[in-house]
Coordinates of C-alpha atoms in Angstrom, one line a residue:
X1 CA 57.7 -37.0 56.8
X2 CA 59.4 -36.1 60.1
X3 CA 62.7 -37.3 58.7
X4 CA 62.2 -35.3 55.6
X5 CA 61.5 -32.1 57.5
X6 CA 64.5 -32.7 59.8
X7 CA 66.9 -33.1 56.9
X8 CA 65.4 -30.1 55.1
X9 CA 65.8 -28.0 58.2
X10 CA 69.4 -29.1 58.6
X11 CA 70.2 -28.3 54.9
X12 CA 68.7 -24.9 55.2
X13 CA 70.2 -24.0 58.6
X14 CA 72.8 -21.3 58.9
X15 CA 75.7 -22.6 56.8
X16 CA 79.3 -22.9 58.2
X17 CA 82.2 -21.8 56.1
X18 CA 82.1 -24.0 53.0
X19 CA 84.6 -24.3 50.1
X20 CA 84.7 -21.3 47.9
X21 CA 84.4 -23.4 44.7
X22 CA 80.9 -24.5 45.9
X23 CA 79.7 -21.1 47.1
X24 CA 81.0 -19.0 44.2
X25 CA 78.4 -20.2 41.7
X26 CA 75.1 -21.8 41.5
X27 CA 72.8 -23.2 38.9
X28 CA 71.2 -19.9 38.1
X29 CA 74.6 -18.3 37.2
X30 CA 76.0 -21.3 35.4
X31 CA 73.1 -22.2 33.1
X32 CA 73.5 -20.9 29.5
X33 CA 70.5 -19.9 27.3
X34 CA 70.4 -23.3 25.7
X35 CA 71.5 -26.3 27.8
X36 CA 71.1 -29.1 25.3
X37 CA 68.8 -30.8 27.9
X38 CA 65.2 -30.1 27.0
X39 CA 63.8 -31.3 30.3
X40 CA 66.2 -29.2 32.3
X41 CA 65.4 -26.2 30.2
X42 CA 61.7 -26.8 30.6
X43 CA 61.9 -27.2 34.3
X44 CA 63.8 -23.9 34.8
X45 CA 67.2 -23.3 36.4
X46 CA 66.0 -22.6 39.9
X47 CA 63.5 -25.5 40.0
X48 CA 65.1 -28.7 39.0
X49 CA 68.6 -28.8 40.6
X50 CA 67.4 -28.1 44.2
X51 CA 64.5 -30.5 43.8
X52 CA 66.7 -33.3 42.6
X53 CA 69.4 -32.5 45.2
X54 CA 66.8 -32.5 48.0
X55 CA 65.3 -35.8 47.0
X56 CA 68.7 -37.6 46.6
X57 CA 70.1 -36.2 49.8
X58 CA 67.1 -37.4 51.8
X59 CA 67.1 -40.8 50.2
X60 CA 70.8 -41.2 50.8
X61 CA 70.9 -39.6 54.2
X62 CA 73.4 -37.0 53.2
X63 CA 72.1 -33.7 54.4
X64 CA 73.4 -30.9 52.2
X65 CA 73.1 -27.2 51.9
X66 CA 70.5 -26.7 49.1
X67 CA 71.7 -23.1 48.5
X68 CA 75.3 -24.2 47.8
X69 CA 75.9 -26.3 44.7
X70 CA 77.7 -26.1 41.4
X71 CA 76.7 -27.6 38.1
X72 CA 79.5 -29.6 36.5
X73 CA 77.7 -31.1 33.6
X74 CA 74.3 -31.2 32.0
X75 CA 72.9 -32.5 28.7
X76 CA 72.4 -35.7 26.8
X77 CA 74.8 -38.6 27.7
X78 CA 75.3 -42.2 26.6
X79 CA 75.3 -44.3 29.8
X80 CA 74.5 -47.9 30.8
X81 CA 75.7 -49.3 27.5
X82 CA 73.9 -47.6 24.7
X83 CA 71.2 -45.8 26.8
X84 CA 70.9 -42.1 25.8
X85 CA 69.5 -40.1 28.7
X86 CA 69.5 -36.6 30.2
X87 CA 72.3 -36.3 32.8
X88 CA 72.9 -33.6 35.4
X89 CA 76.0 -33.6 37.6
X90 CA 76.2 -31.4 40.7
X91 CA 78.7 -30.8 43.5
X92 CA 77.2 -30.1 46.9
X93 CA 78.4 -29.5 50.4
X94 CA 77.1 -31.4 53.4
X95 CA 76.3 -29.9 56.8
X96 CA 79.6 -31.4 58.1
X97 CA 81.6 -29.6 55.4
X98 CA 82.3 -32.6 53.2
X99 CA 81.8 -32.2 49.4
X100 CA 79.9 -34.7 47.3
X101 CA 79.2 -35.2 43.6
X102 CA 75.6 -36.1 42.8
X103 CA 74.8 -37.6 39.4
X104 CA 71.2 -37.6 38.1
X105 CA 70.0 -39.5 35.1
X106 CA 66.5 -39.3 33.6
X107 CA 65.1 -42.6 32.5
X108 CA 61.8 -43.4 30.8
X109 CA 61.0 -46.3 33.1
X110 CA 62.5 -48.4 35.9
X111 CA 64.5 -51.0 33.9
X112 CA 67.8 -52.9 33.6
X113 CA 69.8 -49.6 33.4
X114 CA 69.5 -49.3 37.2
X115 CA 71.1 -52.7 37.7
X116 CA 73.9 -51.7 35.2
X117 CA 74.6 -48.6 37.2
X118 CA 74.8 -50.6 40.4
X119 CA 77.2 -53.1 38.8
X120 CA 79.4 -50.3 37.4
X121 CA 79.7 -48.7 40.8
X122 CA 80.3 -52.0 42.5
X123 CA 83.2 -52.5 40.1
X124 CA 84.6 -49.1 41.0
X125 CA 84.3 -50.0 44.7
X126 CA 86.0 -53.3 44.1
X127 CA 88.9 -51.5 42.5
X128 CA 89.1 -49.1 45.5
X129 CA 89.1 -52.0 47.9
X130 CA 92.1 -53.4 46.0
X131 CA 94.2 -50.2 46.2
X132 CA 93.1 -48.3 43.1
X133 CA 92.4 -44.6 43.9
X134 CA 88.8 -43.9 43.1
X135 CA 86.0 -41.8 44.7
X136 CA 84.0 -43.4 47.4
X137 CA 80.4 -44.2 46.4
X138 CA 77.6 -44.3 48.8
X139 CA 75.0 -47.0 49.4
X140 CA 71.4 -46.9 50.4
X141 CA 69.8 -50.3 51.3
X142 CA 72.8 -52.1 49.8
X143 CA 72.3 -50.3 46.5
X144 CA 74.3 -47.4 44.9
X145 CA 71.4 -45.9 43.2
X146 CA 68.1 -44.3 44.3
X147 CA 65.1 -43.8 42.1
X148 CA 62.4 -41.1 42.4
X149 CA 60.0 -39.1 40.3
X150 CA 59.7 -35.4 39.8
X151 CA 57.0 -33.8 37.6
X152 CA 56.2 -37.2 36.0
X153 CA 59.9 -37.8 35.1
X154 CA 61.8 -40.8 36.6
X155 CA 65.3 -40.0 37.8
X156 CA 68.1 -42.3 39.0
X157 CA 70.7 -40.7 41.3
X158 CA 74.1 -41.7 42.7
X159 CA 76.5 -40.0 45.2
X160 CA 80.2 -40.1 45.5
X161 CA 82.9 -38.3 47.4
X162 CA 84.3 -35.2 45.6
X163 CA 87.8 -35.5 44.3
X164 CA 89.7 -32.3 43.2
X165 CA 91.0 -32.8 39.7
X166 CA 93.8 -30.8 38.2
X167 CA 94.5 -30.7 34.5
X168 CA 97.1 -33.5 33.9
X169 CA 99.2 -33.1 30.9
X170 CA 100.4 -36.2 29.0
X171 CA 104.1 -36.9 29.4
X172 CA 106.1 -40.2 28.9
X173 CA 106.0 -40.7 32.7
X174 CA 102.3 -40.1 32.9
X175 CA 101.7 -42.4 30.0
X176 CA 103.7 -45.1 31.6
X177 CA 101.7 -44.7 34.9
X178 CA 98.4 -44.9 32.9
X179 CA 99.5 -48.2 31.4
X180 CA 100.4 -49.6 34.8
X181 CA 97.1 -48.4 36.2
X182 CA 95.2 -50.1 33.4
X183 CA 97.2 -53.3 34.0
X184 CA 96.4 -53.2 37.8
X185 CA 92.7 -52.7 37.0
X186 CA 92.8 -55.5 34.5
X187 CA 94.4 -57.8 37.1
X188 CA 91.6 -57.1 39.6
X189 CA 88.9 -57.9 37.1
X190 CA 90.8 -61.0 36.0
X191 CA 91.5 -62.4 39.4
X192 CA 87.9 -61.8 40.6
X193 CA 86.1 -62.7 37.4
X194 CA 84.3 -59.3 37.4
X195 CA 81.7 -58.6 34.7
X196 CA 79.1 -55.8 34.3
X197 CA 76.8 -57.5 31.8
X198 CA 77.1 -54.9 28.9
X199 CA 79.8 -54.4 26.4
X200 CA 82.3 -51.6 26.9
X201 CA 81.4 -48.9 24.3
X202 CA 84.3 -46.9 23.1
X203 CA 87.4 -49.1 23.0
X204 CA 86.1 -52.5 22.2
X205 CA 87.5 -54.2 19.1
X206 CA 84.5 -56.6 19.1
X207 CA 82.3 -53.7 17.9
X208 CA 82.4 -50.4 16.1
X209 CA 84.8 -48.3 18.2
X210 CA 86.4 -44.8 18.4
X211 CA 89.8 -45.7 17.1
X212 CA 89.7 -48.3 14.3
X213 CA 87.5 -47.0 11.5
X214 CA 88.0 -49.7 8.9
X215 CA 84.2 -49.7 8.4
X216 CA 84.4 -46.1 7.2
X217 CA 87.4 -46.8 5.0
X218 CA 85.7 -49.5 3.0
X219 CA 82.7 -47.2 2.4
X220 CA 84.8 -44.5 0.7
X221 CA 86.0 -46.2 -2.5
X222 CA 88.1 -43.8 -4.7
X223 CA 87.0 -42.7 -8.1
X224 CA 86.8 -45.4 -10.8
X225 CA 88.7 -43.1 -13.2
X226 CA 91.9 -43.9 -11.3
X227 CA 92.6 -47.6 -11.8
X228 CA 96.0 -47.4 -10.0
X229 CA 94.3 -46.1 -6.9
X230 CA 91.5 -48.7 -7.2
X231 CA 94.0 -51.6 -7.4
X232 CA 95.9 -50.4 -4.2
X233 CA 92.6 -49.6 -2.4
X234 CA 91.2 -53.1 -3.2
X235 CA 94.4 -54.7 -2.0
X236 CA 94.3 -52.8 1.3
X237 CA 90.6 -53.7 1.7
X238 CA 91.5 -57.4 1.2
X239 CA 94.3 -57.2 3.7
X240 CA 92.1 -55.3 6.2
X241 CA 89.3 -57.7 5.9
X242 CA 91.6 -60.7 6.5
X243 CA 93.1 -59.0 9.6
X244 CA 89.7 -58.0 10.9
X245 CA 88.5 -61.5 10.4
X246 CA 91.4 -62.9 12.4
X247 CA 90.9 -60.4 15.2
X248 CA 87.2 -61.3 15.4
X249 CA 88.1 -65.0 15.5
X250 CA 90.7 -64.4 18.2
X251 CA 88.5 -62.4 20.6
X252 CA 86.1 -65.2 21.7
X253 CA 89.2 -67.2 22.8
X254 CA 89.8 -64.6 25.6
X255 CA 87.4 -63.6 28.5
X256 CA 85.4 -60.4 28.3
X257 CA 85.9 -58.7 31.7
X258 CA 85.0 -55.4 33.4
X259 CA 87.0 -52.4 32.3
X260 CA 86.6 -48.7 33.2
X261 CA 86.1 -47.9 29.5
X262 CA 87.3 -44.3 29.2
X263 CA 90.7 -43.7 30.7
X264 CA 91.1 -40.2 29.2
X265 CA 93.0 -37.3 30.7
X266 CA 89.8 -35.8 32.0
X267 CA 89.0 -39.0 34.0
X268 CA 92.3 -39.3 36.0
X269 CA 93.8 -37.5 39.0
X270 CA 97.0 -37.5 41.0
X271 CA 96.9 -38.8 44.5
X272 CA 100.4 -38.2 45.7
X273 CA 102.6 -39.9 43.1
X274 CA 99.8 -42.3 42.1
X275 CA 97.2 -41.8 39.4
X276 CA 93.6 -42.4 40.4
X277 CA 90.6 -42.9 38.1
X278 CA 87.1 -41.2 37.9
X279 CA 83.9 -41.8 36.0
X280 CA 82.6 -45.3 35.5
X281 CA 79.6 -44.4 33.3
X282 CA 81.2 -46.0 30.3
X283 CA 82.5 -49.2 32.1
X284 CA 81.5 -52.5 30.6
X285 CA 82.9 -55.8 29.5
X286 CA 85.8 -56.1 27.0
X287 CA 88.8 -58.2 26.0
X288 CA 91.6 -56.7 28.2
X289 CA 94.1 -56.5 25.3
X290 CA 91.6 -54.6 23.2
X291 CA 91.1 -52.2 26.0
X292 CA 94.8 -51.6 26.3
X293 CA 95.7 -51.2 22.6
X294 CA 92.7 -49.0 21.7
X295 CA 92.8 -46.8 24.8
X296 CA 96.6 -46.3 24.5
X297 CA 96.2 -45.2 20.8
X298 CA 94.7 -42.0 22.2
X299 CA 97.5 -41.5 24.7
X300 CA 100.1 -42.1 22.0
X301 CA 98.5 -39.6 19.7
X302 CA 98.5 -37.0 22.4
X303 CA 102.1 -37.5 23.4
X304 CA 103.3 -37.4 19.8
X305 CA 101.6 -34.0 19.3
X306 CA 103.5 -32.7 22.3
X307 CA 106.9 -34.5 21.9
X308 CA 109.1 -35.4 18.9
X309 CA 108.6 -39.1 19.6
X310 CA 108.4 -42.0 17.1
X311 CA 105.2 -44.1 17.3
X312 CA 107.3 -47.2 18.1
X313 CA 109.0 -45.5 21.0
X314 CA 105.6 -44.3 22.5
X315 CA 104.1 -47.8 22.0
X316 CA 107.1 -49.4 23.8
X317 CA 106.5 -47.1 26.8
X318 CA 102.9 -48.3 26.9
X319 CA 103.7 -52.1 26.4
X320 CA 106.7 -52.2 28.8
X321 CA 104.9 -50.3 31.5
X322 CA 101.8 -52.5 31.2
X323 CA 103.9 -55.7 31.2
X324 CA 105.6 -54.6 34.4
X325 CA 102.3 -55.3 36.1
X326 CA 100.6 -57.9 33.9
X327 CA 102.0 -60.2 31.2
X328 CA 100.3 -61.2 28.0
X329 CA 99.5 -64.9 27.3
X330 CA 100.2 -66.2 23.8
X331 CA 96.8 -65.4 22.4
X332 CA 96.9 -61.9 23.8
X333 CA 100.4 -61.4 22.3
X334 CA 99.1 -62.4 18.9
X335 CA 95.9 -60.3 19.2
X336 CA 97.9 -57.2 20.4
X337 CA 100.0 -57.3 17.2
X338 CA 97.0 -57.5 15.0
X339 CA 95.2 -54.7 16.8
X340 CA 98.3 -52.5 16.7
X341 CA 98.4 -52.9 12.9
X342 CA 94.7 -52.0 12.6
X343 CA 95.0 -48.9 14.9
X344 CA 98.0 -47.6 12.9
X345 CA 96.5 -48.3 9.4
X346 CA 92.9 -47.3 10.0
X347 CA 93.2 -44.7 12.8
X348 CA 90.1 -42.6 12.7
X349 CA 92.0 -39.4 11.9
X350 CA 93.8 -41.0 9.0
X351 CA 90.5 -42.5 7.6
X352 CA 88.7 -39.1 8.0
X353 CA 91.6 -37.4 6.2
X354 CA 91.5 -39.8 3.3
X355 CA 87.7 -39.5 3.1
X356 CA 88.1 -35.7 2.9
X357 CA 90.7 -35.9 0.1
X358 CA 88.2 -38.1 -1.9
X359 CA 85.4 -35.6 -1.5
X360 CA 87.3 -32.5 -2.7
X361 CA 86.3 -31.1 -6.1
X362 CA 89.9 -30.9 -7.2
X363 CA 90.8 -34.5 -6.4
X364 CA 94.5 -35.0 -5.7
X365 CA 95.2 -38.5 -6.9
X366 CA 98.9 -38.4 -6.0
X367 CA 98.1 -37.3 -2.4
X368 CA 95.5 -40.0 -2.1
X369 CA 97.8 -42.7 -3.4
X370 CA 100.5 -41.6 -0.9
X371 CA 98.1 -42.0 2.0
X372 CA 97.1 -45.5 0.8
X373 CA 100.8 -46.5 0.6
X374 CA 101.2 -45.5 4.2
X375 CA 98.3 -47.7 5.2
X376 CA 99.8 -50.6 3.2
X377 CA 103.1 -50.2 5.0
X378 CA 101.3 -50.4 8.4
X379 CA 99.6 -53.6 7.4
X380 CA 102.7 -55.3 6.2

C-alpha cells in the first residue's frame, strides 16, 4: 500500500515540462461518440484510461503523470493468434520526462494468451539484441506482461519505449531496405531457432491469408450459360489446385520460425539511415519464404501505384535485396516461384474484381474472359 501511495503521489506531483504531443490531448478530448469498444464506452472516458494506466505503472514501477496521456488506438483487435479482444493503446510521460507506450488487452480469463504475448515480446527483444531497431520492452519479475482486474474485467498490459514515427512513403530504396530488414530478422530467427508457438496470421501460405485468395476464386464460378468461360475457369481451377497442392506439400519441408508478421508502412520507422520495426502483436511462426513473398506483394502493389514500374522490376528489387542478406536453399527457391505465381494470379484485388464482374446484372462475358486469360498467363 505504501508503495502504491508513493507512486501515485509521484505521478500526481507538479509536472515538469513534458512533450507537447502528450500534453495537447487526453482521453476525454480524443474519444468519439462511438469507440467500437463496448467496455471502454461503458466505463466512460475519464474512468478507464487513468485506472488502467495507474495499475500498469505501479506494477511495472514506471511512475507516470496520470493527467498527461494520449490515446493512440482503441477497439477490437486480433492478437495472440486468433484471439479477438478489446485493445487500448496509450502514450504516457514518466516523472523523469521519458515517454512510454502502454498497451492494454482485455481477456476473459488468465490463459495461454499471456504466454504468447511474452514470447512475442521476447522475440522483439532478441531482434533488438541482434541489431534490429525496435522499441525497448520492459519486464516485471522476468515477464513482459502484467495482469490485473478492474471492475470484474481482466486486463493484460505491456510497456515499451515510445518511438516517434513519421509517415514513410514507399520508394524503390525503401522497398529494398524493407527486404533487407526482413532477411536480417529471418536470419536471427533461423540461427537461434526462435518460435512463438502460434501460426503467423496474415501472410502465411499454410493457411487462409490476406494476399492469395484462391479459396474465394473457386467459390465464384461463372454463369453456366457461357461454356467458353466455364472451360477456361475450370482449367484455371485445375492449375490452381495443382499449384496449391505442391505448395502445401513443400511447406512442411521447411522450418516454421518466428516472424514479425505485419511489416506494413505503419509499422516501420527510420533510425538514421536504417529502418526499424514496431508492433509484434501479429508475430507468429511461418515459413520464411512465405513471409517474404506474401508481405512483399503488398509493397510491390504500393510501389506500382506510385511509380510506372513493371511487376518483374519491382519483384527483382525485393528478391535481390533480400538475397544480399540471406540466400534461398533449393526448396525455398522452388517454393518462392510457386508462391509468386499464386500471388500474381489470385491476388485478392484481382479475385475481388472478378467476383464483382460476375455479380453485376449486366454481365460482361468478354471482360470476365479477359481477366481469366490474365490469370492463365500468370500460372503458365
